[in-house]
Coordinates of C-alpha atoms and ligand atoms in Angstrom, one line a residue:
M261 CA 112.6 35.4 212.2
I262 CA 109.4 33.5 212.5
F263 CA 107.6 36.6 211.2
T264 CA 109.7 36.8 207.9
R265 CA 109.4 32.9 207.5
R266 CA 105.6 33.2 207.6
I267 CA 105.6 36.0 205.0
Y268 CA 107.8 33.9 202.8
Q269 CA 105.7 30.9 203.2
S270 CA 102.5 32.6 202.4
F271 CA 104.2 34.1 199.3
I272 CA 105.2 30.7 198.0
M273 CA 102.3 28.7 198.9
G274 CA 99.4 31.0 199.7
W275 CA 96.7 32.7 197.7
R276 CA 99.0 35.5 196.6
W277 CA 100.7 33.8 193.7
P278 CA 97.7 33.4 191.3
L279 CA 96.9 37.1 192.1
I280 CA 100.4 38.3 191.5
I281 CA 100.6 36.4 188.2
S282 CA 97.3 37.6 187.1
V283 CA 98.3 41.2 187.8
L284 CA 101.6 40.8 186.0
A285 CA 99.8 39.2 183.0
V286 CA 97.3 42.2 182.8
V287 CA 100.1 44.6 183.1
A288 CA 101.9 42.8 180.4
G289 CA 98.8 42.6 178.2
L290 CA 98.3 46.5 178.7
Y291 CA 101.9 47.1 177.9
L292 CA 101.7 45.1 174.7
S293 CA 98.4 46.7 173.8
G294 CA 100.3 49.9 173.5
I295 CA 98.2 51.9 175.9
F296 CA 101.3 53.2 177.8
S297 CA 102.9 54.5 174.7
E298 CA 101.8 57.8 172.9
P299 CA 101.0 57.4 169.2
P300 CA 104.2 58.6 167.5
T301 CA 104.4 62.0 165.5
P302 CA 104.3 61.6 161.9
P303 CA 107.7 61.6 160.2
P304 CA 108.6 64.5 157.9
L305 CA 107.4 64.3 154.3
G306 CA 111.0 64.3 153.0
D307 CA 112.2 64.4 149.4
G308 CA 114.1 62.1 147.1
W309 CA 115.6 61.2 143.7
W310 CA 115.1 57.5 142.4
G311 CA 116.6 57.8 138.9
R312 CA 119.4 55.9 137.2
G313 CA 123.0 56.8 138.4
G314 CA 123.7 60.2 140.0
R315 CA 121.6 63.2 139.9
E316 CA 122.6 65.9 137.5
K317 CA 122.3 69.0 139.7
A318 CA 122.4 71.5 137.0
S319 CA 119.5 70.2 134.9
K320 CA 116.1 71.5 135.9
E321 CA 113.3 69.1 136.5
D322 CA 111.3 68.3 133.4
E323 CA 107.6 68.9 134.6
S324 CA 106.0 68.2 131.1
I325 CA 103.0 65.9 131.1
R326 CA 103.3 63.6 128.0
K327 CA 100.2 61.9 126.6
F328 CA 100.8 58.3 125.2
S329 CA 98.7 55.3 124.0
I330 CA 99.2 51.7 125.1
S331 CA 100.4 49.6 122.3
I332 CA 100.3 45.8 122.1
S333 CA 102.6 45.4 119.1
N334 CA 102.7 42.5 116.7
D335 CA 106.1 41.5 118.1
T336 CA 104.8 41.4 121.6
I337 CA 101.8 39.3 120.3
N338 CA 103.9 36.9 118.5
D339 CA 106.5 36.5 121.2
L340 CA 103.9 35.9 123.8
K341 CA 102.1 33.4 121.6
T342 CA 105.2 31.4 120.9
R343 CA 106.0 31.3 124.6
L344 CA 102.4 30.1 125.3
R345 CA 102.5 27.4 122.6
N346 CA 105.8 26.1 124.1
T347 CA 104.5 26.0 127.7
R348 CA 105.6 22.9 129.5
H349 CA 102.6 21.8 131.5
F350 CA 102.6 19.2 134.4
E351 CA 100.1 17.1 135.9
G352 CA 98.0 18.0 139.0
L353 CA 97.3 15.7 142.1
E354 CA 94.2 13.5 141.9
G355 CA 91.4 15.1 144.0
T356 CA 92.9 18.5 144.6
K357 CA 91.3 21.6 143.5
F358 CA 93.1 24.9 144.2
H359 CA 94.5 23.5 147.5
Y360 CA 98.2 23.2 146.1
G361 CA 97.9 26.4 144.2
V362 CA 96.6 27.0 140.7
R363 CA 95.6 23.6 139.4
P364 CA 97.9 22.7 136.4
E365 CA 94.9 21.3 134.3
Y366 CA 93.0 24.8 134.7
M367 CA 96.1 26.5 133.4
Q368 CA 95.8 24.6 130.3
T369 CA 92.4 26.1 129.8
V370 CA 93.8 29.7 130.5
V371 CA 96.6 29.2 127.9
K372 CA 94.0 27.9 125.2
Y373 CA 91.9 31.1 125.8
W374 CA 94.8 33.4 125.9
L375 CA 96.1 31.8 122.6
N376 CA 92.8 31.6 120.7
K377 CA 90.1 33.7 122.2
Y378 CA 91.8 36.7 123.9
D379 CA 91.5 39.6 121.3
F380 CA 94.8 41.5 121.7
K381 CA 93.7 44.3 119.2
A382 CA 90.4 44.7 120.9
Q383 CA 91.9 44.8 124.3
E384 CA 94.5 47.4 123.1
K385 CA 91.7 49.5 122.1
Y386 CA 90.0 49.1 125.4
F387 CA 93.1 50.0 127.2
N388 CA 93.2 53.4 125.2
K389 CA 89.5 54.0 126.1
Y390 CA 91.0 56.4 128.7
N391 CA 93.8 58.9 128.4
H392 CA 97.3 57.8 129.5
Y393 CA 100.0 60.2 130.6
R394 CA 103.5 60.3 132.0
T395 CA 105.4 62.9 133.9
N396 CA 108.8 62.9 135.5
I397 CA 108.8 63.0 139.3
E398 CA 111.8 62.5 141.6
G399 CA 113.8 61.1 138.6
L400 CA 111.1 58.6 137.4
D401 CA 108.5 58.6 134.7
I402 CA 105.2 58.3 136.4
H403 CA 102.3 56.9 134.4
F404 CA 98.6 57.8 135.3
V405 CA 95.2 57.5 133.8
H406 CA 93.4 60.8 133.8
V407 CA 89.8 61.2 133.1
K408 CA 87.9 64.4 133.3
P409 CA 84.3 64.7 133.2
T410 CA 82.3 66.5 130.6
L411 CA 80.7 69.3 132.6
K412 CA 77.7 71.5 132.1
P413 CA 77.8 75.1 132.9
G414 CA 77.4 75.5 136.7
Q415 CA 78.6 71.9 137.4
K416 CA 81.8 71.2 139.4
S417 CA 83.9 68.0 139.8
K418 CA 85.9 66.9 142.6
P419 CA 89.4 65.6 142.0
L420 CA 89.8 61.9 143.2
L421 CA 93.2 59.9 143.2
I422 CA 92.6 56.1 143.2
S423 CA 95.6 53.8 144.0
H424 CA 95.9 50.2 143.1
G425 CA 98.2 47.7 144.9
W426 CA 99.7 44.3 144.2
P427 CA 99.0 42.2 142.2
G428 CA 96.7 44.8 140.6
S429 CA 97.1 47.7 138.4
F430 CA 95.4 50.8 137.0
Y431 CA 93.3 48.4 135.1
E432 CA 91.3 47.6 138.2
F433 CA 89.7 50.9 137.9
Y434 CA 88.4 50.6 134.2
K435 CA 84.8 49.7 135.4
I436 CA 84.5 52.2 138.3
I437 CA 85.8 55.3 136.3
P438 CA 82.6 56.0 134.4
L439 CA 80.5 55.6 137.5
L440 CA 82.6 58.3 139.1
T441 CA 83.1 60.6 136.1
D442 CA 79.7 60.3 134.7
P443 CA 77.3 59.6 137.5
L444 CA 74.3 61.1 136.0
N445 CA 74.2 58.2 133.6
N446 CA 75.2 55.7 136.2
G447 CA 72.9 56.2 139.2
G448 CA 74.4 59.2 140.8
T449 CA 73.7 62.9 141.0
A450 CA 75.4 66.0 139.9
E451 CA 77.2 66.3 143.3
D452 CA 78.9 62.9 142.6
I453 CA 80.9 64.1 139.6
F454 CA 84.6 63.3 139.8
E455 CA 87.7 64.0 138.0
V456 CA 89.7 60.7 138.3
I457 CA 93.5 60.2 138.5
C458 CA 94.6 56.6 138.6
P459 CA 98.5 56.6 138.9
S460 CA 100.7 53.5 138.6
I461 CA 102.9 52.9 141.7
P462 CA 106.6 53.2 140.4
G463 CA 107.7 49.8 139.3
F464 CA 104.1 48.9 138.3
G465 CA 102.1 49.4 135.0
Y466 CA 103.6 52.0 132.9
S467 CA 105.5 53.9 135.7
E468 CA 109.3 53.5 135.6
A469 CA 110.6 51.3 138.4
S470 CA 112.9 52.9 141.0
H471 CA 116.7 52.4 140.3
K472 CA 117.5 52.8 144.0
S473 CA 116.2 50.8 147.0
G474 CA 113.8 52.5 149.5
M475 CA 110.9 53.0 147.2
N476 CA 108.2 52.4 149.8
A477 CA 104.7 53.6 150.4
H478 CA 105.8 56.8 152.1
V479 CA 107.8 57.8 149.0
V480 CA 105.0 56.9 146.8
A481 CA 102.5 59.0 148.9
R482 CA 104.8 61.9 148.3
I483 CA 105.2 61.2 144.7
F484 CA 101.4 60.9 144.2
G485 CA 100.9 64.2 146.2
K486 CA 103.5 66.0 143.9
L487 CA 101.5 64.5 140.9
M488 CA 98.3 66.0 142.1
S489 CA 99.9 69.5 142.7
R490 CA 101.3 69.3 139.2
L491 CA 97.9 68.7 137.8
G492 CA 96.7 71.8 139.7
H493 CA 94.8 70.1 142.6
D494 CA 95.4 71.7 145.8
R495 CA 92.4 69.8 147.7
Y496 CA 91.5 66.4 146.7
Y497 CA 90.0 63.0 147.7
V498 CA 92.0 59.7 147.8
Q499 CA 90.8 56.1 147.5
G500 CA 92.8 52.8 147.8
G501 CA 92.7 49.0 148.4
D502 CA 95.6 46.7 149.0
W503 CA 98.8 48.7 149.0
G504 CA 96.8 51.6 147.6
S505 CA 95.1 51.7 151.1
F506 CA 98.4 52.1 152.9
I507 CA 99.7 54.7 150.4
T508 CA 96.6 56.9 150.6
S509 CA 96.4 56.6 154.3
I510 CA 100.1 58.0 154.4
M511 CA 98.8 60.7 152.0
G512 CA 96.2 61.6 154.8
L513 CA 98.8 61.4 157.4
L514 CA 101.6 63.6 155.7
L515 CA 99.4 65.8 153.4
P516 CA 96.4 66.6 155.6
E517 CA 96.1 70.2 154.2
H518 CA 95.6 68.6 150.7
V519 CA 93.6 65.5 151.4
K520 CA 90.0 66.3 151.9
G521 CA 88.9 62.8 152.6
L522 CA 90.3 59.4 152.6
H523 CA 88.3 56.4 151.5
I524 CA 89.8 52.8 151.8
N525 CA 88.6 49.3 151.1
L526 CA 91.2 47.5 153.0
V527 CA 92.5 48.2 156.6
S528 CA 95.8 47.8 158.0
V529 CA 95.7 48.4 161.8
D530 CA 97.3 46.3 164.6
P531 CA 94.6 44.4 166.6
P532 CA 94.7 45.5 170.3
L533 CA 96.4 42.5 171.8
L534 CA 94.6 42.6 175.2
Q535 CA 91.2 42.9 173.5
L536 CA 92.1 40.0 171.0
I537 CA 93.0 37.7 174.0
I538 CA 90.1 38.6 176.3
G539 CA 87.7 38.4 173.4
S540 CA 88.9 34.9 172.5
Y541 CA 87.0 33.9 175.7
F542 CA 84.4 36.6 176.1
P543 CA 83.9 38.3 172.6
S544 CA 80.8 40.0 173.6
L545 CA 82.8 42.1 176.2
I546 CA 84.9 43.5 173.4
L547 CA 83.0 43.7 170.1
P548 CA 79.4 43.8 168.9
A549 CA 78.3 40.3 167.8
E550 CA 78.3 41.1 164.0
D551 CA 82.0 41.8 164.3
H552 CA 83.1 38.6 166.1
H553 CA 83.7 36.5 163.0
K554 CA 86.1 39.1 161.6
V555 CA 88.6 38.4 164.3
W556 CA 87.7 35.1 166.2
P557 CA 88.3 32.3 166.5
V558 CA 91.9 33.4 166.3
T559 CA 93.4 30.0 165.4
P560 CA 91.7 29.1 162.1
L561 CA 92.0 32.7 160.9
F562 CA 95.6 32.6 161.7
F563 CA 96.2 29.4 159.8
D564 CA 94.3 30.8 156.9
V565 CA 96.8 33.7 156.8
L566 CA 99.7 31.4 157.2
M567 CA 98.4 29.1 154.2
E568 CA 97.8 32.1 151.9
S569 CA 100.8 34.4 152.6
G570 CA 103.8 32.5 151.2
Y571 CA 104.0 35.0 148.5
F572 CA 104.3 37.8 151.1
H573 CA 107.3 36.2 152.7
I574 CA 109.2 35.5 149.3
Q575 CA 108.5 39.0 148.1
A576 CA 109.5 40.5 151.4
T577 CA 112.9 38.8 151.1
K578 CA 114.0 37.6 147.7
P579 CA 111.6 39.2 145.1
D580 CA 114.3 39.0 142.4
T581 CA 114.9 35.5 142.5
I582 CA 111.3 34.6 141.8
G583 CA 111.2 37.5 139.5
H584 CA 113.2 35.9 136.9
S585 CA 110.5 33.2 136.2
L586 CA 107.7 35.6 136.3
T587 CA 109.2 37.9 133.9
D588 CA 110.2 35.1 131.4
S589 CA 107.1 32.9 131.6
P590 CA 103.6 34.2 130.8
V591 CA 102.0 31.0 132.1
G592 CA 104.0 31.5 135.3
L593 CA 103.0 35.0 135.6
A594 CA 99.4 34.3 134.9
A595 CA 99.4 31.4 137.5
Y596 CA 100.9 33.6 140.2
I597 CA 98.4 36.4 139.7
L598 CA 95.3 34.2 139.0
E599 CA 95.8 32.5 142.3
K600 CA 95.0 35.9 144.1
F601 CA 92.0 36.5 141.8
S602 CA 90.7 33.2 143.2
S603 CA 91.5 33.1 146.9
A604 CA 91.5 36.7 147.6
T605 CA 88.1 37.2 145.9
N606 CA 86.7 34.3 147.8
M607 CA 88.6 32.0 150.0
A608 CA 86.1 29.2 149.5
W609 CA 86.9 29.1 145.8
R610 CA 89.9 26.9 146.7
D611 CA 87.4 24.1 146.7
L612 CA 86.5 24.6 143.1
E613 CA 88.0 22.8 140.1
D614 CA 88.6 26.2 138.4
G615 CA 89.2 28.1 141.5
G616 CA 86.0 30.0 140.9
L617 CA 87.6 31.9 138.1
N618 CA 85.2 30.8 135.3
D619 CA 82.0 32.0 137.0
G620 CA 83.6 34.7 139.4
W621 CA 85.4 36.7 136.6
Q622 CA 85.1 37.4 132.9
M623 CA 88.6 36.0 131.9
D624 CA 89.5 39.2 129.8
D625 CA 89.7 41.1 133.3
P626 CA 92.3 39.1 135.1
L627 CA 94.1 38.6 131.8
N628 CA 94.2 42.4 131.0
N629 CA 95.6 42.8 134.4
I630 CA 98.2 40.2 133.7
M631 CA 99.0 41.8 130.3
V632 CA 99.8 45.1 132.1
Y633 CA 102.6 43.1 134.1
W634 CA 103.6 41.1 130.9
M635 CA 104.0 44.1 128.7
N636 CA 106.0 46.0 131.0
G637 CA 108.0 43.2 132.3
N638 CA 108.0 44.6 135.7
M639 CA 106.6 41.8 138.2
A640 CA 109.9 41.8 139.8
S641 CA 110.0 45.6 140.6
A642 CA 106.3 45.4 141.7
M643 CA 107.2 42.5 144.2
R644 CA 110.1 44.5 145.5
F645 CA 107.5 46.8 146.9
Y646 CA 107.0 44.2 149.7
K647 CA 110.5 44.1 150.7
E648 CA 110.8 47.9 150.8
N649 CA 107.7 48.3 152.9
V650 CA 108.4 45.8 155.8
P651 CA 110.2 48.4 157.8
L652 CA 107.2 50.7 157.4
L653 CA 104.6 47.9 158.2
F654 CA 106.3 47.4 161.6
G655 CA 107.5 51.0 162.0
D656 CA 106.1 54.0 163.7
I657 CA 104.4 55.4 160.6
N658 CA 101.8 52.6 160.6
K659 CA 101.0 53.5 164.3
C660 CA 100.4 57.2 163.7
L661 CA 96.9 58.6 164.1
I662 CA 95.2 59.5 160.9
K663 CA 93.1 62.6 161.4
V664 CA 91.7 63.5 158.0
P665 CA 88.0 62.5 157.5
S666 CA 88.0 58.9 156.6
G667 CA 85.7 56.2 155.3
V668 CA 86.1 52.4 155.2
A669 CA 84.2 49.9 153.0
D670 CA 84.5 46.5 154.6
F671 CA 84.0 43.9 151.9
P672 CA 82.8 40.4 153.4
N673 CA 85.4 38.3 151.3
E674 CA 88.4 40.5 151.9
V675 CA 91.4 38.6 153.3
S676 CA 90.7 38.1 157.0
I677 CA 93.7 39.9 158.5
F678 CA 92.6 43.2 156.5
R679 CA 89.2 43.2 157.9
K680 CA 89.0 45.2 161.0
P681 CA 86.0 45.9 163.3
E682 CA 84.8 49.6 163.3
K683 CA 85.9 50.0 166.9
W684 CA 89.5 49.0 166.1
V685 CA 89.6 51.1 162.9
R686 CA 88.7 54.2 165.0
Y687 CA 91.8 53.7 167.2
K688 CA 94.0 54.7 164.1
Y689 CA 91.5 56.6 161.9
V690 CA 90.3 58.9 164.5
N691 CA 88.0 60.9 162.3
L692 CA 86.0 58.0 160.7
L693 CA 82.9 59.3 159.1
Q694 CA 81.7 56.2 157.6
Y695 CA 82.2 52.5 158.0
T696 CA 80.1 50.3 155.6
S697 CA 79.6 46.6 155.8
M698 CA 79.4 45.7 152.3
P699 CA 76.8 43.1 151.3
R700 CA 79.2 41.2 148.9
G701 CA 82.6 41.4 147.3
G702 CA 86.2 40.7 147.9
H703 CA 89.9 41.9 147.6
F704 CA 89.6 43.4 143.9
A705 CA 86.4 45.3 145.0
A706 CA 86.7 48.0 142.3
L707 CA 86.7 45.5 139.4
E708 CA 84.3 43.0 141.1
E709 CA 81.8 45.4 142.5
P710 CA 82.3 48.8 140.9
Q711 CA 78.7 49.9 141.6
L712 CA 78.8 49.0 145.3
L713 CA 82.2 50.8 145.8
A714 CA 81.3 53.8 143.8
E715 CA 78.1 54.2 145.7
D716 CA 80.1 54.0 149.1
I717 CA 82.6 56.6 147.8
R718 CA 79.8 59.0 146.9
L719 CA 78.1 58.6 150.2
F720 CA 81.3 59.3 152.0
V721 CA 82.2 62.4 149.9
R722 CA 78.8 63.8 150.3
K723 CA 79.4 63.6 154.1
V724 CA 82.7 65.4 153.9
E725 CA 81.3 68.0 151.8
T726 CA 78.5 68.6 154.3
L727 CA 81.1 69.1 157.0
H728 CA 82.7 72.0 155.0
Q729 CA 79.4 73.7 154.4
Ligands
NAG804 C1 99.9 43.2 112.7 O1 99.4 42.0 112.3 C2 98.1 42.2 111.7 C3 97.5 40.9 111.5 O2 98.4 39.8 111.7 C4 98.3 42.9 110.5 O3 97.1 43.1 109.8 C5 99.0 44.3 110.7 O4 99.3 45.0 109.5 C6 100.3 44.1 111.5 N1 100.7 45.4 111.9 C7 102.1 45.7 111.7 C8 102.3 47.1 112.2 O5 103.0 45.0 111.3

């Protein structure tokens, strides 16, 4: 009796409680960090059909590839200008810059520029600088820009698919394309010649929107893979930022026999929770010093994410509701997209009168990207991509190991949750050949720093090619 009581007392009051609690905390931390669970096996590639109504079984799939030109018609221009002239502006708060979102007074200058300076016909010509095509895949007309290099006898090019995300478009790649297809005139060598394919995600750009729910990154990865096969490419490289990084990563996961190498400039990996917690107190135990600022201190980074991610929540829940405004109002659409060209390019630009947009960008570039959404009236279908992808973001597919040769370009002004230290990237991208800490640049890297990104892609591809020799 006395014996049991002594044990009981020592359990309650003795030194054992702190020890037991610590052990439990460590076990819980290890469990949450996922070290007890095997990485899941990749899901099957699957198949699908996303056209309107029911599928007509009898009809054979139309595999033709149709060339077209982008047209900014007079009707489109006149209607847009009428809407811009009729804009109902409002007054901003005294003393705020971009802290409440895009400053109303700044939007007035954008409207003036769009009405009076933006050259619709010149930009139409610029859009058609590269060839545009459409082909039907899984019931949808899929748009892509296709640029083949001019090759001299003996020269060979490597096929490269580049994917955009939201709120970007194929236009993001207009400046990097010549660096990739014509390296000899742009600081590269003959081994850096690429044939470039920039598709539009269904529901974006000139790609038809899915008529059925479920159009997620897994489906797009499959559709892009089918596109590459249709173009006659069996082995190719893929590159992506934003959702494009997610899509091309899934291509690497599900089509490893086709993807020779995967290069991304945004990384979505879950931080290992235990390391995140321990590192909050002892960062040097977990990561090299140059990586600390990417993940710690957790609290301000977390609040930055919270402050900047309202769009994500609305698009992941009710994209069609806000979609009405953004499809109907060019100023609304422009403000919604410009906010990202400001804060996602450089978070510090929130403290500037013009959100850093005047000095940071040549207005025609963000406006051309906005025009792609305006002309196609597809901001709502583009925003639906968030709702469709939430199950994937938190599902098994995002935890699978990616084994194809991979490269990461880490741009210093990328949105903080999408910057991951090399050590953590390796947990998911197990065959990481290259991790470059870029000297400058943010979220829209291909448009902002085409030279830096092209150089990193070249370096990466040379490493993969060496592996194969
Ligand atoms: C479009 O407008 C321009 C200038 O206003 C005019 O020169 C051109 O003929 C118009 N095009 C068509 C197809 O009406």
